[in-house]
Phi, psi and omega in degrees: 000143170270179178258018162273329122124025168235001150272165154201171162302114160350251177302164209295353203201017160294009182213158187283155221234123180231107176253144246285318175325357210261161171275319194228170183291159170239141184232115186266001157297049190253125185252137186270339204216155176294120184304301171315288177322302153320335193270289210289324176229036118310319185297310220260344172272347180270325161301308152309324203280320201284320191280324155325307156262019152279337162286340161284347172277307206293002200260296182314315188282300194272350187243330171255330177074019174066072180268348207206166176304313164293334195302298192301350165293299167006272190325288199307303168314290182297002132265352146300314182293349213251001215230283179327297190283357193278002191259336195297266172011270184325310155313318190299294180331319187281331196285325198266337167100029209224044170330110160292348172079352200239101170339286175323330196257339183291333160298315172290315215265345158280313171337281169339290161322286205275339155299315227267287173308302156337296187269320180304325180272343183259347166303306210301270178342301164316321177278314172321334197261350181255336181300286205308314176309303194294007185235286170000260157268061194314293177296324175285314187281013194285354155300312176263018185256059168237175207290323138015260188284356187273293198290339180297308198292338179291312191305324181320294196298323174293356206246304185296315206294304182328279187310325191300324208255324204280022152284294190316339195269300153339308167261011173294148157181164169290125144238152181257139159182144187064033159098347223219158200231132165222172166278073168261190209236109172266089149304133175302126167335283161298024165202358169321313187305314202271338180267344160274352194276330182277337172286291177298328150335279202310274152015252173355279192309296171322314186274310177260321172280345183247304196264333179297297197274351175272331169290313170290313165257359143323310197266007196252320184303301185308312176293006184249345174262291183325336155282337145317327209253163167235047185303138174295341175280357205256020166269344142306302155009283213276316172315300199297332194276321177290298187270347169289327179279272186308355173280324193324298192315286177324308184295292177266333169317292193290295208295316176284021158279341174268358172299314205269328167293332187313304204286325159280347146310296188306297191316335205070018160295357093273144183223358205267107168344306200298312178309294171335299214269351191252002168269346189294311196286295193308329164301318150328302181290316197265346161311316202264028147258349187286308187320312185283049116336313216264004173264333191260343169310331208277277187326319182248001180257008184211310167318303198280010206257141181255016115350268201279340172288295149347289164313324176275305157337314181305304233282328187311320183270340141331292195309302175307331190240022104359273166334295157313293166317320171282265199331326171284321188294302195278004160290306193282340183277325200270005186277335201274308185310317200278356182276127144246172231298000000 
């Protein structure tokens, strides 16, 4: 960010910050994480992120064929995180002093991101809300949990997610300053204050204000019918329930509590230089905990799932005995070829 107060960095916190409210300047360049470090897991999240969800795509299309409401929450999720980690590279790259220069691509690499970030915290809400039907309310939802109403309920969310991420894309751009080329988000003079104020407003209302508490009380109803039931499954459940709410938490809680300090920054309701520079680092910190999300959704909204794991087991022992089958044919045919007539 500059002290003219109409840039800032695509992400959220790499550059310095001098605000007009300060007696003297404050400079907020201060990195929570190693430039290097950041780079190496970025690297390593993209890697993981990408081959999980291409395996819940290649699963979801070619081994289940999208039969259900969950299913297409899947589908949706694993392209939202696959949206998220395709951006990483490019970060990492930026991370690395390795400027690509291009308006365009610094506008795809925020665009991205934050479509990615978007549509990802509201897939994740969506699926508490179709788990809180199907268990809940088994019977009264079997009309609306269908692949139908799955795919209506998606366009939405890519439609909120689209507007929500495109101003980012919009005010994205390279600036050169100080020998160096970075990516920010260039605000019109007159209106910088109301467009970062509205970006963490947005931020906030998604992460914290919409999706934290309809996500705590989907699982809070659900663990209250699974203590009711007596299923032999259901202390496996109530764990998978337990850990989706606290990775949710872990994951997404801090940074937008460091969103939200931003944002009494912003208001001048903290003012103070000490604050500037430890919301710049926590924001920093708790963004590069938010990305790895996009490695553990594949694992607890689809690995663990008996469904899908079932399914995929069919299809393998399809193959396996596929296989096995072309050996035998072709043992008997050359056992058949070598008799003679």
């Amino acid at each position: 960010m500059e002290d003219n107060g109409t840039t800032e960095s695509s992400m959220t916190s790499m550059d310095p910050t001098e605000y007009y409210y300060y007696s003297e300047p404050c400079v907020t360049k201060m990195s929570a994480l190693n430039p290097a470090v950041m780079s190496a897991l970025f690297y390593l999240v993209f890697a993981l992120g990408l081959f999980g969800n291409c395996v819940v795509l290649w699963v979801l299309l070619k081994v289940m064929h999208l039969k259900s409401m969950t299913d297409v929450c899947l589908l949706n999720l694993a392209l939202s995180d696959l949206l998220t980690v395709l951006s990483l590279p490019s970060w990492a790259l930026y991370n690395q002093g390795h400027h690509l220069g291009a308006d365009a691509v610094c506008k795809a690499m925020a665009g991205t991101y934050h479509l990615g970030f978007y549509s990802g915290i509201l897939f994740v809400t969506l699926m508490s809300i179709d788990r809180y039907l199907a268990i809940v309310h088994a019977v009264a939802a079997m009309r609306t949990r269908t692949l139908r109403y799955g795919v209506a309920v998606s366009l939405v969310i890519w439609t909120i997610s689209f507007c929500a991420a495109l101003p980012e894309a919009i005010f994205a751009a390279m600036v050169s300053e100080d020998n160096t080329t970075q990516c920010q988000r260039i605000y019109p003079a007159e209106s910088a204050r109301t467009w970062k104020l509205f970006r963490n407003f947005g931020e906030n209302t998604v992460g914290l204000f919409i999706s934290l508490p309809i996500t705590i009380y989907c699982y809070v109803r659900i663990l209250l019918v699974l203590r009711k039931t007596k299923n032999s499954k259901r202390g496996r459940a109530m764990k998978l329930v337990f850990a989706i709410v606290s990775i949710f938490v872990v994951f997404w809680v801090p940074y937008n509590v460091a969103v939200f300090l931003q944002t009494l920054e912003q208001l001048e309701i903290l003012q103070s230089c000490e604050a500037s520079q430890q919301i710049n680092m926590a924001l920093e910190l708790t963004e590069t905990i938010a990305l790895v999300h996009c490695c553990v959704n594949p694992v607890i909204y689809a690995f663990v799932g008996e469904k899908f794991r079932k399914c995929v087991a069919k299809y393998l022992f399809r193959i396996k005995l596929y296989q096995t089958t072309s050996i035998h044919s072709k043992a008997s045919e050359n056992e058949t070829s070598n008799t003679p007539l």
